[in-house]
Structures are given as structure tokens and as C-alpha cells.
Coordinates of C-alpha atoms (C1' of nucleotides) in Angstrom, one line a residue:
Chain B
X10 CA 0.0 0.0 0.0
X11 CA 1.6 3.1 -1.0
X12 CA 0.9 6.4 0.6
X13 CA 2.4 9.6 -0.1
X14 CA 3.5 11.1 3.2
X15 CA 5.0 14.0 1.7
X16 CA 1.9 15.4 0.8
X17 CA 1.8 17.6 3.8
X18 CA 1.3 21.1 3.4
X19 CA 4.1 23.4 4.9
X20 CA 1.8 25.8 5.6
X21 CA 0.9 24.7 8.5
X22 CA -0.8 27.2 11.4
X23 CA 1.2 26.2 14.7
X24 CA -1.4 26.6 17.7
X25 CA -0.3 27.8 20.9
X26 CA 1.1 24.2 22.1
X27 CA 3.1 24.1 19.4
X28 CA 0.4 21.6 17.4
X29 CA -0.7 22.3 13.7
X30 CA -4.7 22.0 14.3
X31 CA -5.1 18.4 12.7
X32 CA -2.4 17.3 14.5
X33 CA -3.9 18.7 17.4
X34 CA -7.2 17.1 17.0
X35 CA -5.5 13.9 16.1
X36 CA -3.7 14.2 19.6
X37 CA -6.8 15.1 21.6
X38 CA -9.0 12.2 19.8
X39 CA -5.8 9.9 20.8
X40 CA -6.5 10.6 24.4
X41 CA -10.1 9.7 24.2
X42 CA -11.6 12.9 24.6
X43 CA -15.2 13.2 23.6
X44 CA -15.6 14.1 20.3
X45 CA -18.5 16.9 19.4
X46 CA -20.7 13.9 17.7
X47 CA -20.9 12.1 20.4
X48 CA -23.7 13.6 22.5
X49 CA -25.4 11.3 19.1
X50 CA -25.3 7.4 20.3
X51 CA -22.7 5.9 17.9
X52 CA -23.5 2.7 16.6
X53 CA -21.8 0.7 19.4
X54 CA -23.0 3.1 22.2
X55 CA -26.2 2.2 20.6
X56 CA -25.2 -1.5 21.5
X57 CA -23.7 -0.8 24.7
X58 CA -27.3 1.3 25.4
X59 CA -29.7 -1.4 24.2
X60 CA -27.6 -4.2 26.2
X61 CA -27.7 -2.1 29.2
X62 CA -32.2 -2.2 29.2
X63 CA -31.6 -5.8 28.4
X64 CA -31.3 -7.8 31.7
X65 CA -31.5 -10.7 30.1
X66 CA -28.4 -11.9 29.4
X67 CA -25.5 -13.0 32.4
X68 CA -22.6 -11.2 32.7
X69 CA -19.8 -13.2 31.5
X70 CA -16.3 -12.9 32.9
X71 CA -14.1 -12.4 29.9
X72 CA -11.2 -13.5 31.4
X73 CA -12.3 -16.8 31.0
X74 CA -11.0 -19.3 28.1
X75 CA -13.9 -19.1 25.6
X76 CA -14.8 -22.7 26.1
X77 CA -15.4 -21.9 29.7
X78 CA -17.2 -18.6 28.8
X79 CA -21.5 -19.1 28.8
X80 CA -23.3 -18.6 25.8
X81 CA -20.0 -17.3 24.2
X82 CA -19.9 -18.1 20.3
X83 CA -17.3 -20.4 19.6
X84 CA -17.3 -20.7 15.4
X85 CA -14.1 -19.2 15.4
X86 CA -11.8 -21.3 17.6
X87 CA -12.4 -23.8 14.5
X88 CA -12.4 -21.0 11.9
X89 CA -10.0 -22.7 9.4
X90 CA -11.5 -21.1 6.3
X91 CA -11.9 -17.8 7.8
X92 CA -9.0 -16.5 9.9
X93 CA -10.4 -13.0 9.6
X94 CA -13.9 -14.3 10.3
X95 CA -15.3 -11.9 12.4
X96 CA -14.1 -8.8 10.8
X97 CA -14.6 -10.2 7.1
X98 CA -18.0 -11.1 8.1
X99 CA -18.8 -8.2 10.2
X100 CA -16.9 -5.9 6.9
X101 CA -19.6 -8.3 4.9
X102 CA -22.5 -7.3 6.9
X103 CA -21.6 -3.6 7.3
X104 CA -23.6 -3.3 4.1
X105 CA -26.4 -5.1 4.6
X106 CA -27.0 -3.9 7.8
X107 CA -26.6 -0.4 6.9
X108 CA -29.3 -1.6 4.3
X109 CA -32.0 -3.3 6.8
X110 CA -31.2 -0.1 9.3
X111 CA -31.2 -3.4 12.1
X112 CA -26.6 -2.1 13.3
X113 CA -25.1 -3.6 15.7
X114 CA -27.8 -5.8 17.1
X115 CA -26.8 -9.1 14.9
X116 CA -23.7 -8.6 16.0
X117 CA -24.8 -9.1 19.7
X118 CA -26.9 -12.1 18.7
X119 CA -23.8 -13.5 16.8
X120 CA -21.1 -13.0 20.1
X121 CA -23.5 -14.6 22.4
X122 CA -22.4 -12.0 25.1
X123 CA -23.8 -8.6 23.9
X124 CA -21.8 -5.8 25.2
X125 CA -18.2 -5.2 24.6
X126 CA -16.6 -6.3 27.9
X127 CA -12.8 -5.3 28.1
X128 CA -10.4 -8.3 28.7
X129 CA -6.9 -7.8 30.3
X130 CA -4.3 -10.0 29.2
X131 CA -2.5 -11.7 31.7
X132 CA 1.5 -10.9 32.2
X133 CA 2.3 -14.4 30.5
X134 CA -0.2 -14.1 27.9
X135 CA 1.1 -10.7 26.9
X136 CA 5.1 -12.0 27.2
X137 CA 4.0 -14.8 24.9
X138 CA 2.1 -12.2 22.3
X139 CA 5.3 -10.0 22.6
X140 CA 7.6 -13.1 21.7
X141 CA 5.7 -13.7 18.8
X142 CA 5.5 -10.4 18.0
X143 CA 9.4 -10.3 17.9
X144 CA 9.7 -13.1 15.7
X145 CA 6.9 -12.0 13.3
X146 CA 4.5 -8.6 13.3
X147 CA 2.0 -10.6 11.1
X148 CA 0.8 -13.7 11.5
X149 CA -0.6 -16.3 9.1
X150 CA -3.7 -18.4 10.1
X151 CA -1.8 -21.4 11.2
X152 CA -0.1 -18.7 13.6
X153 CA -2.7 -17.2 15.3
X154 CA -4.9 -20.1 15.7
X155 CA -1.8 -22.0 17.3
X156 CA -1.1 -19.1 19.3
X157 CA -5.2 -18.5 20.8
X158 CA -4.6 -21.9 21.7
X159 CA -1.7 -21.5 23.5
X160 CA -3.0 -18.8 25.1
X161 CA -6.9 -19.4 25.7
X162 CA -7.8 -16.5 23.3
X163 CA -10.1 -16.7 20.2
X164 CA -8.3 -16.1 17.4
X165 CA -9.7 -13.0 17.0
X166 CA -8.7 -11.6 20.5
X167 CA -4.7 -12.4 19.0
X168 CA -5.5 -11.0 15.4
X169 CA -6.7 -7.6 17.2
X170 CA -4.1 -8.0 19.3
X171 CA -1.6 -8.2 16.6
X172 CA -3.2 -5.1 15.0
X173 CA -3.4 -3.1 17.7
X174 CA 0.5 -3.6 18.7
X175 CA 1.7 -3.1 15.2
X176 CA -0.3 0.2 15.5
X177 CA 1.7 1.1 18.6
X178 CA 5.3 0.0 17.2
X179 CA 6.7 2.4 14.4
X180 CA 10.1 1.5 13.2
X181 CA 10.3 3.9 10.5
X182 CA 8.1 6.8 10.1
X183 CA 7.1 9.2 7.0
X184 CA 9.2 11.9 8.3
X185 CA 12.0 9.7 9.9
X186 CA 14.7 10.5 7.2
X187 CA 14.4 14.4 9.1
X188 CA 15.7 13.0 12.3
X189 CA 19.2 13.4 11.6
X190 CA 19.1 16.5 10.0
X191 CA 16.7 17.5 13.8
X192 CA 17.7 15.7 16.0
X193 CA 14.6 15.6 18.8
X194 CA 15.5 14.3 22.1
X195 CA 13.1 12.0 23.6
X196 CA 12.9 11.4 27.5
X197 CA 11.0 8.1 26.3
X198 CA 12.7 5.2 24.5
X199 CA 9.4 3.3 23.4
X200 CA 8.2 5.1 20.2
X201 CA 4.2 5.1 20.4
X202 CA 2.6 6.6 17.3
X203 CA 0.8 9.2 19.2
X204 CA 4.7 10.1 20.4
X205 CA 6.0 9.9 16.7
X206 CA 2.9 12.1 15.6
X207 CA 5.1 14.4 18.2
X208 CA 8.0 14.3 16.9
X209 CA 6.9 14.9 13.6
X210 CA 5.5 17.9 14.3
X211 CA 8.2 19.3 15.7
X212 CA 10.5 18.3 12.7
X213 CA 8.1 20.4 10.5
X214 CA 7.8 23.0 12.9
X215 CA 11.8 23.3 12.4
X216 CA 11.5 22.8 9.0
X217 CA 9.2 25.3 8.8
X218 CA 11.6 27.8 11.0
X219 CA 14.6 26.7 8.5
X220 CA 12.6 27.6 5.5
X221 CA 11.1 31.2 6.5
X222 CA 14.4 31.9 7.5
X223 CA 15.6 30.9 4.3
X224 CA 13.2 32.9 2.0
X225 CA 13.9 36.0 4.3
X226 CA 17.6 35.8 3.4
X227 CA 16.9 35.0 -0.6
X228 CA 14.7 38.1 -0.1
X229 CA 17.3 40.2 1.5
X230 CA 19.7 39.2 -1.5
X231 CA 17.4 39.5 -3.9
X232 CA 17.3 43.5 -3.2
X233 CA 21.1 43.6 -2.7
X234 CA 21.3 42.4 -6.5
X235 CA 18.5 44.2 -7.6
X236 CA 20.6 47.6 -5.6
X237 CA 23.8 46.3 -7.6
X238 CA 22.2 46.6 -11.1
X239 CA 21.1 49.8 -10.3
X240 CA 24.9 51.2 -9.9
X241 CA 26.6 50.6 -13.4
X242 CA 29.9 51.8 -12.3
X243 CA 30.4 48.7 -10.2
X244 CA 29.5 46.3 -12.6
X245 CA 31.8 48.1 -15.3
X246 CA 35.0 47.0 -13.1
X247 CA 34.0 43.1 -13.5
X248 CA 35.0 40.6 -16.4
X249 CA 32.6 38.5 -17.8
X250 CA 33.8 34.9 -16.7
X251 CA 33.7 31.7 -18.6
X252 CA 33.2 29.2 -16.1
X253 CA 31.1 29.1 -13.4
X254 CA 33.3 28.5 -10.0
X255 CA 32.6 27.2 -6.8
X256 CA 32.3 29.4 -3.8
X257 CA 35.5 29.3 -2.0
X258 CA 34.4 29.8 1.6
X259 CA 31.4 27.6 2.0
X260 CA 32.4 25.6 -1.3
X261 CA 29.4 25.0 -2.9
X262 CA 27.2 26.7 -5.3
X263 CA 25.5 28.4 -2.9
X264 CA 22.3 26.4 -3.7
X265 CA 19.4 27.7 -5.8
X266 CA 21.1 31.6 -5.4
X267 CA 23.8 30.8 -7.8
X268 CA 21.9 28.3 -10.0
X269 CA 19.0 31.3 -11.0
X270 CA 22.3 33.6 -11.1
X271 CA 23.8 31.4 -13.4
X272 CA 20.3 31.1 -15.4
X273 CA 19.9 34.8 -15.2
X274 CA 23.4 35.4 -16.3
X275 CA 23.3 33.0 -19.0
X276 CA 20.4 35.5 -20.5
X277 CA 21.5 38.9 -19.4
X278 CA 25.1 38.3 -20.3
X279 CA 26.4 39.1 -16.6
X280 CA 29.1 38.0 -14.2
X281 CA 27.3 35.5 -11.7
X282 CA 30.8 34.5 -10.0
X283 CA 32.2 38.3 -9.3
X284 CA 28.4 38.5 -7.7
X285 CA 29.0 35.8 -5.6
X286 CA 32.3 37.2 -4.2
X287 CA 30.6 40.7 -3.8
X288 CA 28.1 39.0 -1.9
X289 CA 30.2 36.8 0.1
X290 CA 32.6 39.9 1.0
X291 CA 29.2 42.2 1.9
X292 CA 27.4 39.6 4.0
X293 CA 28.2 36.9 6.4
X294 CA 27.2 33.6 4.6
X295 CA 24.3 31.5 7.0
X296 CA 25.1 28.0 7.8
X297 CA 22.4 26.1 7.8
X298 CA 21.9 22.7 8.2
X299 CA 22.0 20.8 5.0
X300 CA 18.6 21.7 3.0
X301 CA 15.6 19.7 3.7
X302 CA 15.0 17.2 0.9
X303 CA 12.2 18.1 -0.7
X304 CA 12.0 20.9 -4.0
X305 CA 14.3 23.5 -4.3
X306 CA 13.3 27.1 -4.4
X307 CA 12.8 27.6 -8.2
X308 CA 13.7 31.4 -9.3
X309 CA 12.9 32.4 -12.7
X310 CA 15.1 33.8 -14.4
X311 CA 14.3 37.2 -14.3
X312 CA 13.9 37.6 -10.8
X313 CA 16.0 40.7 -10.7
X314 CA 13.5 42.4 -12.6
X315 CA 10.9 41.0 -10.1
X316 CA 9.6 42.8 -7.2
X317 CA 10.2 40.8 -3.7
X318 CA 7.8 38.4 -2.6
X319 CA 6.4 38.5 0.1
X320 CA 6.4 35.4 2.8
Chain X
dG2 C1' -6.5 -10.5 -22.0
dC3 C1' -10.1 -7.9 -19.6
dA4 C1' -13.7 -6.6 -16.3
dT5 C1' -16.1 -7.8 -12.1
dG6 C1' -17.4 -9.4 -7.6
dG7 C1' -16.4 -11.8 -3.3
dG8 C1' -13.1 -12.9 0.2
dT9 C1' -9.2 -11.8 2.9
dA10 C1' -6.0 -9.0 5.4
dC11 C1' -4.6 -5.0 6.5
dT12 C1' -4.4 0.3 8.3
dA13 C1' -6.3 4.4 10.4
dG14 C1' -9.2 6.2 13.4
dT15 C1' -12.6 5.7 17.2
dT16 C1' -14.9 3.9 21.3
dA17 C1' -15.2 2.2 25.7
dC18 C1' -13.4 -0.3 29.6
dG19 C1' -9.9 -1.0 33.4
dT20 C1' -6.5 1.0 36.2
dC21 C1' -4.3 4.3 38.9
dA22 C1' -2.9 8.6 40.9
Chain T
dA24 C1' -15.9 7.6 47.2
dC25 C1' -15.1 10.2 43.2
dT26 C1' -12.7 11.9 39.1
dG27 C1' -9.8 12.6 35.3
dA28 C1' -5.9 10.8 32.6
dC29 C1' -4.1 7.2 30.4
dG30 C1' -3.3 2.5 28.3
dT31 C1' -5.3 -0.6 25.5
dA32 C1' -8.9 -4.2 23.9
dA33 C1' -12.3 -4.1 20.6
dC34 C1' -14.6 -1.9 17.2
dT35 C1' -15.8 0.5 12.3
dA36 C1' -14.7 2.2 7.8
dG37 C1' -12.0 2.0 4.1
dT38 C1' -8.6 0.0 0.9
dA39 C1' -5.4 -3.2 -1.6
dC40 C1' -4.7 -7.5 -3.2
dC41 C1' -5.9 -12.1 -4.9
dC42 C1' -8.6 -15.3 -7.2
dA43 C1' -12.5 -17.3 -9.5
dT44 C1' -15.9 -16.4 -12.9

DNA sequence: GCATGGGTACTAGTTACGTCA
DNA sequence: ACTGACGTAACTAGTACCCAT
């Protein structure tokens, strides 16, 4: 499944905590704040509600091995053809169900037990799930059925499992190629994604810093050259070069500055290389990290005759 | 070879329960 | 005893891929 990460916008408004606003929202809906909809019964409130007038059903202690839980369905401790029964079949009803306007009560009636009822893994059950998880973040049927049995799950209980811990484990991240260029110390060691969505945002927040900084100083030299063309007796004094040279004190080309001079002189006939020692003598070069990776700043080639932009 | 539909397996986001300070 | 924050099991919706037709 390919994704393109990248797409992010760089305009991004930083609130007061330092959040962009989705990012925000993403981190309060991560720590299971109400959201505005949900003064409106969602479909499994509407479960938990409809369980809650129905008293006829005993409550079931979830910790129990399903063949020791009552009235609990079993279908998928045997589900060989189906390892993804219950979601495949739920994903299969979703439709149907949206159809006959009858949510979330089948589901009930297939479970046996109604109501969602929140298990807790036991130490050894989650050492054993963490094992496997080592050896392999997916598992194949064969797996996870071996593995409910070790562990007195339904297969379903170790497939949500599974999905729930590869959620919470990021190795490598959109934005993980920006760590070395910002480094962001982290007082904790696990990476959680709600912690990555962190660091992320603080990346681009520096990224973002980097870049307006950036564009303020192309702006500042833009009006020094645009100054320079205006006084013809300092131009008269410089020889046309041949080659384009390197800049000797921060030996590189000076990035997309001397690439457009080099377009613009390549039309206007002038000397980008004297500029670039004019400049380097008049103002105290910036250095920056090494450029984020994404487009360079394309100047057209007339951008002396251009009036700044503004940021 | 192609379109199409069903099944499967996954991710992202959300909800709700259990625990703890 | 109560409450809010937090971790996480369980859920929904959507998507990609595979395969049979």
C-alpha cells in the first residue's frame, strides 16, 4: 500500500502548544476525549445502550477461556477457512445492515455475550504475544490459531491483538529521514505513534523555522542584486567569466542563489561568480543545516526584474 | 486478455473499559 | 468515594490485493 507522506502542506498554522490543528485534534482524539458527535449514540454506544435495558443476558467474565465462557460463540476457535472471520464477516455485513437499518444488534446475537466487555491480558499471555510479536508482526492463520490456543484466546482476540501492537510499534516513520538532519531528544525510549505524531510535528515546525528563515535571506539578496544593477559603475570593473566557479568559503554553489544567477546570467550576459564574491565579501554567509530534501526554491530567471515576494 | 465481484488481510481512526494517581 | 488521565482491547470504515468467474 503506497501512501504519499510527503503530501503535507508546509503551511501549516502552529497553535499555541506548538500543534498544527489536525495534528492537534489527532492528539486530543488519541487521548479519548469526547468528540463533538458524540452527544449522538454511535452505533456501538447504541449496542452498549440497548444491552444495558436488556437484563436478560448474564454477565460473562471475559477472562475466561472461551470454552469456559457461557453462551459465548465459539465458530471461530475452528475457523480454518476464515482466519479473519469476524471482521470479514462483520466488513460483509456492514452493508447489509446499513441496508436493513437493524446495526449492531446481529452482532450481539452472533457474540453470544452482547456488550463489549474489556479483557486484560494476563502478564504471561502478553510476554507470549510479545515473543511472537518479535519473531513476526503478522501472523498467518496457522499462527494465530496455534497461538489463541496457546494462550486461551479466540483467534480474534490475538488478530486484534496483533493489529493493535503493530499500530503502537513504528520502526520507520514518514518523516523519519528528518531526524538526523533534527535531531529531537526523547525522554522516552518506546516510540508510540501518538509520540511519533510528536516528533513529527516538531521536525516540521523546524523545518518550517529553517525555510522562512531561508526565503527571508533570498529576499534580503534579492534586493542587494536588484541595488547592484542599479549602480553601473560597479559592474563596469568586473570581467565576464567563462566558467562558473565554486564558492571558495562555503564551497558549494550556494544552492538555488547561484543556479538562477547562473540562469539569469546565462540571459543577461552578466558575471554571476564576481556577484557571488561581492556578496560573500558584503554579507556573512548562513550556515544552515543541510537543506531539507524536498524541491528546491525555483527562481525564474528574471527575478531581478521581479519585485520581492512576500512570505 | 479484460472486467467484475467476493473474500481476505490489513491500516487508520474511534470507542469504551480497566486501572491508577 | 469520586474523578480525570491514560493505556489498551475491541470496534468501524475504508482500501489493496488475490482469485475465481
Amino acid at each position: 500500500m503506497e501512501k504519499e507522506y510527503l503530501g503535507l502542506s508546509l503551511s501549516l498554522n502552529f497553535s499555541s502548544n506548538g500543534f498544527p490543528s489536525h495534528l492537534s485534534l489527532l492528539h486530543s482524539s488519541s487521548a479519548s476525549q469526547p468528540s463533538s458527535s458524540s452527544c449522538q449514540p454511535k452505533p456501538a454506544q447504541w449496542r452498549h445502550l440497548l444491552h444495558a435495558h436488556s437484563e436478560s443476558r448474564p454477565i460473562l467474565d471475559v477472562n475466561q477461556a472461551p470454552s469456559a465462557a457461557a453462551g459465548r460463540n465459539n465458530e471461530e476457535d475452528g475457523g480454518v477457512s476464515s482466519p479473519n472471520s469476524r471482521a470479514s464477516s462483520a466488513t460483509a455485513k456492514r452493508s447489509t445492515e446499513r441496508e436493513a437499518g437493524s446495526r449492531g444488534v446481529s452482532d450481539e446475537e452472533d457474540d453470544g455475550d452482547g456488550c463489549r466487555k474489556k479483557l486484560r491480558l494476563s502478564k504471561d499471555q502478553s510476554a507470549i504475544l510479545e515473543e511472537s510479536f518479535k519473531e513476526h508482526s503478522t501472523l498467518n492463520p496457522k499462527q494465530k490459531l496455534a497461538l489463541a490456543k496457546q494462550l486461551n484466546l479466540r483467534p480474534r482476540q490475538v488478530e486484534v491483538w496483533f493489529q493493535n501492537r503493530r499500530a503502537r510499534c513504528l520502526d520507520q516513520t514518514p518523516l523519519s529521514h528528518l531526524e538526523d538532519l533534527y535531531p529531537v531528544e526523547s525522554s522516552d525510549a518506546t516510540k508510540t505513534k501518538l509520540k511519533q505524531t510528536e516528533v513529527d510535528c516538531e521536525l516540521l515546525r523546524r523545518c518550517c523555522q529553517d525555510l522562512t528563515e531561508e526565503n527571508r535571506r533570498l529576499q534580503k539578496e534579492v534586493l542587494e542584486l536588484r541595488a547592484l544593477k542599479l549602480s553601473p559603475q560597479l559592474y563596469m570593473h568586473m570581467t565576464p567569466p567563462t566558467t562558473l566557479t565554486l564558492c571558495p568559503s562555503c564551497e558549494r554553489a550556494c544552492g538555488s542563489t547561484s543556479a538562477a544567477l547562473a540562469a539569469a546570467s546565462s540571459s543577461r550576459n552578466q558575471p554571476p561568480a564576481e556577484y557571488h564574491q561581492f556578496l560573500h565579501q558584503h554579507h556573512r554567509h548562513q550556515q544552515r543545516p543541510v537543506a531539507p530534501p524536498w524541491a528546491p526554491i525555483q527562481l525564474r530567471p528574471s527575478f531581478l526584474d521581479a519585485p520581492p515576494q512576500r512570505s
